[in-house]
Short mmCIF file of C-alpha atoms in Angstrom, two decimals:
data_model
loop_
_atom_site.label_atom_id
_atom_site.label_comp_id
_atom_site.label_asym_id
_atom_site.label_seq_id
_atom_site.Cartn_x
_atom_site.Cartn_y
_atom_site.Cartn_z
CA UNK A 198 -23.28 -38.94 -12.92
CA UNK A 199 -21.68 -36.41 -15.26
CA UNK A 200 -23.64 -33.63 -13.56
CA UNK A 201 -22.27 -34.71 -10.15
CA UNK A 202 -18.68 -34.69 -11.44
CA UNK A 203 -19.10 -31.23 -12.93
CA UNK A 204 -20.67 -29.95 -9.70
CA UNK A 205 -17.86 -31.51 -7.63
CA UNK A 206 -15.23 -29.93 -9.90
CA UNK A 207 -16.96 -26.56 -9.63
CA UNK A 208 -17.05 -26.81 -5.83
CA UNK A 209 -13.34 -27.71 -5.75
CA UNK A 210 -12.49 -24.74 -8.00
CA UNK A 211 -14.49 -22.36 -5.76
CA UNK A 212 -12.84 -23.70 -2.59
CA UNK A 213 -9.36 -23.53 -4.16
CA UNK A 214 -9.97 -19.97 -5.42
CA UNK A 215 -11.27 -18.84 -2.03
CA UNK A 216 -8.24 -20.32 -0.25
CA UNK A 217 -5.88 -18.61 -2.71
CA UNK A 218 -7.67 -15.30 -2.20
CA UNK A 219 -7.31 -15.67 1.57
CA UNK A 220 -3.59 -16.43 1.18
CA UNK A 221 -3.11 -13.35 -0.97
CA UNK A 222 -4.52 -10.96 1.61
CA UNK A 223 -1.74 -8.70 2.79
CA UNK A 224 -1.54 -7.39 6.31
CA UNK A 225 -0.69 -3.71 6.34
CA UNK A 226 1.95 -2.46 8.77
CA UNK A 227 1.43 0.93 10.39
CA UNK A 228 4.45 2.83 11.70
CA UNK A 229 4.52 6.19 13.51
CA UNK A 230 7.79 8.11 13.98
CA UNK A 231 9.24 11.63 13.94
CA UNK A 232 11.93 13.04 11.67
CA UNK A 233 14.16 15.87 12.92
CA UNK A 234 15.17 18.07 9.96
CA UNK A 235 17.84 20.60 10.92
CA UNK A 236 19.18 22.60 7.94
CA UNK A 237 20.22 25.45 10.25
CA UNK A 238 22.50 25.82 13.23
CA UNK A 239 26.04 24.75 13.95
CA UNK A 240 25.45 21.02 13.35
CA UNK A 241 23.00 20.73 10.43
CA UNK A 242 21.49 17.39 9.44
CA UNK A 243 20.63 18.73 5.96
CA UNK A 244 23.06 20.75 3.82
CA UNK A 245 22.64 22.53 0.52
CA UNK A 246 24.72 20.97 -2.24
CA UNK A 247 23.41 22.79 -5.35
CA UNK A 248 21.36 25.78 -6.44
CA UNK A 249 21.39 29.28 -7.84
CA UNK A 250 22.13 32.32 -5.65
CA UNK A 251 19.09 33.99 -4.08
CA UNK A 252 18.36 37.71 -3.89
CA UNK A 253 16.05 37.39 -0.90
CA UNK A 254 17.07 38.54 2.57
CA UNK A 255 14.33 36.69 4.50
CA UNK A 256 15.37 33.60 6.51
CA UNK A 257 13.19 31.27 4.45
CA UNK A 258 14.21 32.87 1.14
CA UNK A 259 17.87 32.75 2.11
CA UNK A 260 17.64 29.03 2.97
CA UNK A 261 15.19 27.74 0.36
CA UNK A 262 15.27 28.89 -3.27
CA UNK A 263 13.84 27.21 -6.34
CA UNK A 264 16.25 24.58 -7.68
CA UNK A 265 18.20 24.25 -4.46
CA UNK A 266 19.09 20.70 -3.51
CA UNK A 267 19.79 19.48 0.01
CA UNK A 268 21.34 16.19 1.13
CA UNK A 269 20.15 14.99 4.49
CA UNK A 270 20.83 12.52 7.26
CA UNK A 271 18.04 13.18 9.77
CA UNK A 272 17.32 11.26 12.94
CA UNK A 273 14.07 9.32 13.31
CA UNK A 274 12.70 9.06 16.83
CA UNK A 275 9.79 7.35 18.57
CA UNK A 276 8.40 10.66 19.92
CA UNK A 277 8.84 14.30 18.86
CA UNK A 278 11.47 15.03 21.53
CA UNK A 279 15.03 15.12 20.14
CA UNK A 280 16.33 12.92 23.00
CA UNK A 281 13.63 10.29 22.37
CA UNK A 282 14.58 6.73 21.41
CA UNK A 283 16.43 6.74 18.09
CA UNK A 284 14.71 4.28 15.77
CA UNK A 285 16.47 5.17 12.54
CA UNK A 286 17.87 7.68 10.06
CA UNK A 287 16.23 9.38 7.08
CA UNK A 288 18.87 9.68 4.37
CA UNK A 289 18.52 11.12 0.91
CA UNK A 290 17.83 14.42 -0.74
CA UNK A 291 15.17 17.00 -1.29
CA UNK A 292 14.94 19.69 -3.90
CA UNK A 293 13.02 22.95 -3.92
CA UNK A 294 10.68 22.19 -6.81
CA UNK A 295 8.06 24.95 -6.96
CA UNK A 296 8.36 28.30 -8.71
CA UNK A 297 4.87 29.39 -7.70
CA UNK A 298 3.57 30.73 -4.40
CA UNK A 299 3.91 27.32 -2.83
CA UNK A 300 6.74 25.84 -0.82
CA UNK A 301 7.07 22.38 -2.37
CA UNK A 302 9.84 19.80 -2.21
CA UNK A 303 10.64 16.78 -4.33
CA UNK A 304 11.82 14.17 -1.83
CA UNK A 305 13.86 11.03 -2.43
CA UNK A 306 14.44 9.45 0.97
CA UNK A 307 15.31 6.12 2.51
CA UNK A 308 14.21 5.56 6.09
CA UNK A 309 16.75 3.17 7.63
CA UNK A 310 15.62 1.54 10.87
CA UNK A 311 18.36 0.86 13.44
CA UNK A 312 16.40 -0.54 16.41
CA UNK A 313 13.27 -2.44 17.33
CA UNK A 314 11.48 -5.00 15.22
CA UNK A 315 12.40 -3.21 11.96
CA UNK A 316 16.14 -3.07 12.75
CA UNK A 317 18.13 -3.52 9.54
CA UNK A 318 15.14 -2.80 7.28
CA UNK A 319 14.39 0.30 5.25
CA UNK A 320 11.58 2.08 3.40
CA UNK A 321 12.00 4.27 0.32
CA UNK A 322 9.73 7.26 -0.24
CA UNK A 323 9.81 9.33 -3.41
CA UNK A 324 7.37 12.14 -4.10
CA UNK A 325 6.17 15.70 -3.91
CA UNK A 326 5.89 17.31 -0.48
CA UNK A 327 3.85 20.56 -0.39
CA UNK A 328 5.38 21.58 2.95
CA UNK A 329 2.80 24.20 3.97
CA UNK A 330 -0.14 21.77 3.65
CA UNK A 331 -1.29 20.43 6.98
CA UNK A 332 -0.98 16.77 5.91
CA UNK A 333 1.11 15.61 2.96
CA UNK A 334 0.83 12.20 1.32
CA UNK A 335 3.82 10.57 -0.36
CA UNK A 336 4.20 7.10 -1.87
CA UNK A 337 6.26 4.28 -0.40
CA UNK A 338 7.98 2.81 -3.47
CA UNK A 339 9.98 -0.04 -1.96
CA UNK A 340 12.12 -1.20 0.89
CA UNK A 341 14.54 -3.79 2.22
CA UNK A 342 14.49 -6.42 4.96
CA UNK A 343 10.96 -6.96 6.29
CA UNK A 344 9.84 -4.22 3.87
CA UNK A 345 11.41 -5.79 0.74
CA UNK A 346 9.54 -4.54 -2.33
CA UNK A 347 6.90 -2.90 -0.12
CA UNK A 348 4.37 -0.40 -1.31
CA UNK A 349 2.16 2.00 0.57
CA UNK A 350 1.98 5.62 1.60
CA UNK A 351 3.32 8.04 4.18
CA UNK A 352 1.33 10.86 5.73
CA UNK A 353 3.59 13.66 6.94
CA UNK A 354 2.50 16.40 9.32
CA UNK A 355 4.72 19.12 10.74
CA UNK A 356 4.77 18.71 14.51
CA UNK A 357 6.84 21.79 15.29
CA UNK A 358 9.01 24.34 13.54
CA UNK A 359 11.70 26.66 14.91
CA UNK A 360 12.56 29.07 12.09
CA UNK A 361 13.89 26.59 9.51
CA UNK A 362 14.38 23.51 11.72
CA UNK A 363 11.39 21.18 11.90
CA UNK A 364 10.09 18.02 13.51
CA UNK A 365 7.82 16.11 11.14
CA UNK A 366 5.53 13.31 12.25
CA UNK A 367 5.17 10.40 9.85
CA UNK A 368 2.34 7.90 9.83
CA UNK A 369 3.33 5.22 7.34
CA UNK A 370 1.18 2.40 6.00
CA UNK A 371 3.14 -0.36 4.29
CA UNK A 372 1.76 -3.34 2.41
CA UNK A 373 4.45 -6.02 2.13
CA UNK A 374 5.21 -7.89 -1.05
CA UNK A 375 4.51 -11.61 -0.81
#
C-alpha cells in the first residue's frame, strides 16, 4: 500500500512538472522591417550632437569620426522602399566607437511601432554594430506593450547605401516575458 502511494505521488509530480514545463514554453515572435537612416541631405533623420573635429576630407571621414554621437529618428517600413507602409520609428542614438580599421557603432535604440498588431509597443536594442559586416547581431534588451520585458536578438543587414544614407533590413526574434 505504501509503495502504491509513493508511486502515485511520483506520477503526480511528473505530470505536474511536465504541465508546468509546457506552460513555460515561450513562443518566439519574428519581425522583419527596414530602417531608413539618413544622416545626409536637406532633411536628415540622424544628426551629430557631439564629437571632436575631423581632419579627413573624405565623405565618410567627414561624417563619421571616432567619438561622434548622432541622435536619430528614423522611419521603419514594411519593405525597403521609402514610400512603403510606415510601421514605426527607430529613436535613440549611435556613437562611433571604433578607433581601429573598423567602422563600428554603439547603438542604443528604441523601435516604436505605430501600426499593425504591434501598434503602441516598442523594442529596445543596445549593442555593438560593426557596420561593414554583412550581418550584424545585436541584443533585444526589453520592450513595452506586447513586448514588455522581452529578450531576443536582431540581425541587421544593409539593404542599400547611397553615400552615407542607408536602408537596413532587420530580422528580429523576440521571446516575450511571461
